[in-house]
Short mmCIF file of C-alpha atoms in Angstrom, two decimals:
data_model
loop_
_atom_site.label_atom_id
_atom_site.label_comp_id
_atom_site.label_asym_id
_atom_site.label_seq_id
_atom_site.Cartn_x
_atom_site.Cartn_y
_atom_site.Cartn_z
CA MET A 1 71.26 82.51 46.91
CA SER A 2 74.79 83.55 47.98
CA SER A 3 75.97 87.06 49.01
CA LYS A 4 79.28 88.42 48.93
CA ASN A 5 80.66 89.76 52.19
CA SER A 6 82.41 93.12 51.32
CA PHE A 7 84.44 93.24 55.05
CA LYS A 8 88.05 93.16 54.25
CA TYR A 9 89.96 92.33 57.36
CA ASP A 10 93.11 94.81 57.24
CA SER A 11 95.07 94.35 60.32
CA LEU A 12 97.09 96.44 62.34
CA THR A 13 100.70 96.32 61.78
CA SER A 14 103.74 98.08 62.58
CA ASP A 15 104.07 99.66 59.32
CA ASN A 16 100.49 100.95 59.00
CA ALA A 17 99.49 102.27 62.30
CA ALA A 18 100.56 105.19 64.90
CA PHE A 19 99.74 105.55 68.58
CA LEU A 20 97.83 108.59 69.81
CA PHE A 21 97.76 109.12 73.60
CA VAL A 22 95.13 111.97 74.36
CA ASP A 23 95.16 113.77 77.51
CA HIS A 24 96.48 111.36 79.94
CA GLN A 25 96.92 114.24 82.58
CA THR A 26 97.19 114.30 86.26
CA GLY A 27 93.87 116.44 86.39
CA LEU A 28 91.73 114.27 84.71
CA LEU A 29 93.02 111.11 86.05
CA PRO A 30 90.86 111.25 89.45
CA LEU A 31 87.71 111.27 87.15
CA VAL A 32 88.50 107.48 86.11
CA ASN A 33 86.14 105.08 87.82
CA ASP A 34 85.61 102.41 85.25
CA TRP A 35 89.07 101.08 86.10
CA SER A 36 91.18 101.03 88.99
CA GLU A 37 94.37 103.15 88.84
CA VAL A 38 96.60 100.32 88.94
CA GLU A 39 94.52 98.58 85.75
CA LEU A 40 94.71 102.05 83.97
CA LYS A 41 98.25 102.38 84.65
CA ASN A 42 99.10 99.01 83.42
CA ASN A 43 97.16 98.96 80.42
CA VAL A 44 98.48 102.46 79.08
CA THR A 45 101.90 101.67 80.05
CA ALA A 46 101.48 98.37 77.79
CA LEU A 47 100.25 100.28 75.17
CA ALA A 48 103.21 102.95 75.30
CA LYS A 49 105.93 99.87 75.32
CA LEU A 50 104.09 98.21 72.17
CA ALA A 51 104.80 101.58 70.39
CA LYS A 52 108.46 101.27 71.53
CA ILE A 53 108.53 97.69 70.54
CA TYR A 54 107.55 97.79 67.26
CA LYS A 55 109.13 100.99 66.72
CA MET A 56 105.96 102.62 65.82
CA PRO A 57 104.82 106.47 65.60
CA VAL A 58 103.61 108.49 68.74
CA VAL A 59 101.58 111.30 69.00
CA LEU A 60 101.31 112.94 72.67
CA THR A 61 98.82 115.80 73.23
CA THR A 62 97.66 117.51 76.05
CA SER A 63 94.61 119.87 76.93
CA TYR A 64 95.19 123.14 78.65
CA GLU A 65 97.78 122.00 81.07
CA GLU A 66 97.87 125.28 82.72
CA GLY A 67 94.41 124.60 84.11
CA PRO A 68 92.92 122.10 86.37
CA ASN A 69 93.59 119.26 83.57
CA GLY A 70 97.25 119.56 84.75
CA PRO A 71 100.60 117.84 83.19
CA ILE A 72 100.81 114.78 81.37
CA ALA A 73 100.98 111.77 83.55
CA PRO A 74 104.19 110.72 85.07
CA GLY A 75 105.95 108.06 83.34
CA LEU A 76 104.39 108.63 79.72
CA LYS A 77 106.27 111.55 78.78
CA GLU A 78 109.46 109.72 80.14
CA MET A 79 108.86 106.81 77.79
CA PHE A 80 109.14 108.93 74.72
CA PRO A 81 111.49 111.82 75.58
CA ASP A 82 112.08 112.94 71.94
CA VAL A 83 108.11 113.32 71.08
CA GLU A 84 107.03 116.65 71.50
CA ILE A 85 103.82 117.01 73.42
CA ILE A 86 101.22 118.97 71.75
CA LYS A 87 99.81 121.22 74.09
CA ARG A 88 96.52 122.33 73.02
CA GLN A 89 95.30 125.96 74.53
CA GLY A 90 91.40 125.28 74.84
CA GLU A 91 90.66 123.02 71.97
CA ILE A 92 88.61 120.02 73.54
CA ASN A 93 88.67 117.89 70.51
CA ALA A 94 92.06 117.51 69.72
CA TRP A 95 91.50 117.23 66.35
CA ASP A 96 90.38 121.07 66.08
CA ASP A 97 94.23 121.88 67.06
CA PRO A 98 95.95 122.17 63.74
CA ASN A 99 99.14 121.07 65.41
CA PHE A 100 97.73 117.81 66.35
CA VAL A 101 96.31 117.21 62.98
CA LYS A 102 99.66 118.17 61.63
CA ALA A 103 101.31 115.77 64.00
CA VAL A 104 99.09 112.89 62.88
CA GLU A 105 99.79 113.51 59.16
CA ALA A 106 103.29 113.37 59.88
CA THR A 107 103.37 109.81 61.24
CA GLY A 108 102.27 108.82 57.37
CA ARG A 109 100.01 106.40 58.65
CA LYS A 110 96.09 105.83 57.97
CA LYS A 111 95.35 103.49 61.19
CA LEU A 112 95.44 105.18 64.46
CA ILE A 113 95.39 103.79 67.85
CA ILE A 114 93.92 106.01 70.00
CA SER A 115 93.77 106.15 74.16
CA GLY A 116 92.76 109.12 76.48
CA ILE A 117 91.02 110.36 79.22
CA LEU A 118 88.31 110.79 79.02
CA THR A 119 86.89 108.08 77.11
CA ASP A 120 83.84 109.83 76.05
CA VAL A 121 85.44 113.05 75.12
CA CYS A 122 89.26 112.93 74.74
CA VAL A 123 89.00 109.64 72.85
CA ALA A 124 85.60 109.69 71.20
CA PHE A 125 85.86 113.17 69.70
CA PRO A 126 89.19 112.87 67.74
CA THR A 127 87.95 109.48 66.93
CA LEU A 128 84.93 110.60 64.98
CA SER A 129 86.90 113.75 63.51
CA ALA A 130 89.80 111.05 62.45
CA ILE A 131 87.28 108.89 60.60
CA GLU A 132 85.66 111.69 58.91
CA ALA A 133 88.62 112.78 57.85
CA GLY A 134 89.67 108.97 56.37
CA TYR A 135 91.45 107.26 58.95
CA ASP A 136 90.62 103.92 60.24
CA VAL A 137 90.62 103.99 64.28
CA VAL A 138 91.20 101.72 66.59
CA ALA A 139 89.94 103.12 69.92
CA ALA A 140 92.17 101.18 72.83
CA ILE A 141 89.44 101.06 75.17
CA ASP A 142 91.60 99.61 78.53
CA GLY A 143 93.97 102.53 77.86
CA SER A 144 91.17 104.84 78.14
CA GLY A 145 89.06 105.65 81.17
CA THR A 146 86.07 107.77 82.38
CA LEU A 147 83.35 108.57 85.00
CA ASN A 148 81.55 104.88 84.75
CA GLN A 149 80.92 102.13 82.94
CA THR A 150 77.52 103.46 81.63
CA VAL A 151 79.58 106.40 80.07
CA ARG A 152 82.12 104.28 78.65
CA GLU A 153 79.37 101.90 76.94
CA ALA A 154 77.98 104.94 75.75
CA ALA A 155 81.14 106.22 74.28
CA ILE A 156 81.73 103.08 72.68
CA SER A 157 78.41 102.48 70.97
CA ARG A 158 79.05 106.47 69.46
CA MET A 159 82.12 105.25 68.08
CA VAL A 160 81.25 101.77 66.85
CA HIS A 161 78.31 103.63 65.01
CA ALA A 162 80.61 106.06 63.35
CA GLY A 163 82.84 102.77 62.17
CA ALA A 164 85.80 102.76 64.87
CA GLN A 165 87.05 99.23 66.16
CA ILE A 166 87.08 98.71 69.67
CA MET A 167 90.13 96.76 71.34
CA THR A 168 92.21 96.28 74.28
CA TRP A 169 96.16 96.25 74.51
CA PHE A 170 96.25 92.52 74.30
CA PRO A 171 94.96 92.04 70.74
CA ILE A 172 96.51 94.92 69.51
CA MET A 173 99.82 93.14 70.53
CA ALA A 174 98.98 89.96 69.09
CA GLU A 175 97.88 91.86 65.80
CA LEU A 176 101.11 93.77 65.64
CA GLN A 177 103.13 90.75 66.38
CA GLY A 178 101.13 88.58 63.78
CA ASP A 179 103.82 85.72 63.94
CA TRP A 180 105.53 84.09 66.85
CA LYS A 181 108.90 84.11 64.28
CA LYS A 182 109.16 87.57 64.21
CA SER A 183 112.27 88.56 65.96
CA THR A 184 110.19 90.95 68.40
CA ALA A 185 108.90 87.65 70.02
CA PRO A 186 111.03 87.93 72.86
CA ASP A 187 109.98 91.60 73.46
CA MET A 188 106.34 90.73 73.16
CA VAL A 189 106.56 87.88 75.59
CA ARG A 190 108.59 89.82 78.09
CA LEU A 191 105.49 92.39 77.72
CA LEU A 192 103.04 89.89 78.56
CA ILE A 193 105.29 88.68 81.56
CA GLU A 194 105.31 92.26 82.75
CA HIS A 195 101.37 93.26 82.18
CA ALA A 196 99.60 90.15 82.05
CA VAL A 197 100.76 88.72 85.16
CA LYS A 198 99.33 85.25 84.73
CA TYR A 199 100.94 84.85 81.83
CA GLY A 200 104.31 84.51 83.57
CA LEU A 201 103.30 81.30 84.87
CA ILE A 202 102.47 79.97 81.43
CA VAL A 203 105.99 81.20 80.21
CA SER A 204 107.56 79.36 83.45
CA SER A 205 105.86 76.02 82.56
CA TYR A 206 107.07 76.42 78.74
CA VAL A 207 110.85 77.10 79.83
CA ALA A 208 110.57 74.23 82.40
CA ASN A 209 109.66 71.88 79.53
CA LYS A 210 111.57 73.66 76.72
CA PRO A 211 115.12 74.81 78.13
CA ASP A 212 116.32 75.59 74.41
CA GLN A 213 113.19 77.96 73.64
CA THR A 214 114.05 80.98 71.61
CA ILE A 215 111.01 83.24 72.15
CA VAL A 216 111.38 83.86 75.60
CA PRO A 217 113.70 86.49 76.88
CA LYS A 218 117.03 85.17 77.63
CA ASP A 219 117.33 86.71 81.28
CA PHE A 220 113.72 85.23 82.36
CA LYS A 221 114.16 83.04 85.46
CA ALA A 222 111.22 80.69 85.75
#
């Protein structure tokens, strides 16, 4: 007896997804203990660079900047100088702010890549709400942080049970690229060199054996 699998693999593309950066704020960063400061900065920056490489819509939001949460983390806003920050005045769940929802709707995308601090609140709450509203959600778990690994695992379980996918920046990048022959390949390789350090060694070996390579940034020095 055969059964038909109803699962459909609908991958992320630069045309169907948007990036949502939720509450990466200076006052919340000290609460993150499941990643080191260096790891978290590396991962969030990689996600932000993906949005720029593939020219994808970005939504930035903060929660009660005037209070202890503080302003958006240095560097993130600078990467998107033309993106207005949705500054929520009290709503803990970003989806409860009509301005945030309006900004998400304005992207025209039905797939949302969400990262934020804290994972169990700032990521999980809007993830659940967005799924209820009909969106497909990817929680970029390594661009998010929380109190400890137990809290992170509990948040992951909750989101997965609601239908979210859990991914890290590397496979998100791979899905968006999809094919080494795309023109964005050199930018993708540069991202790997900068944020997956050991990949730089692989690239060095590749360049040494293939001096006429086309997918490595032209200014790369092995």
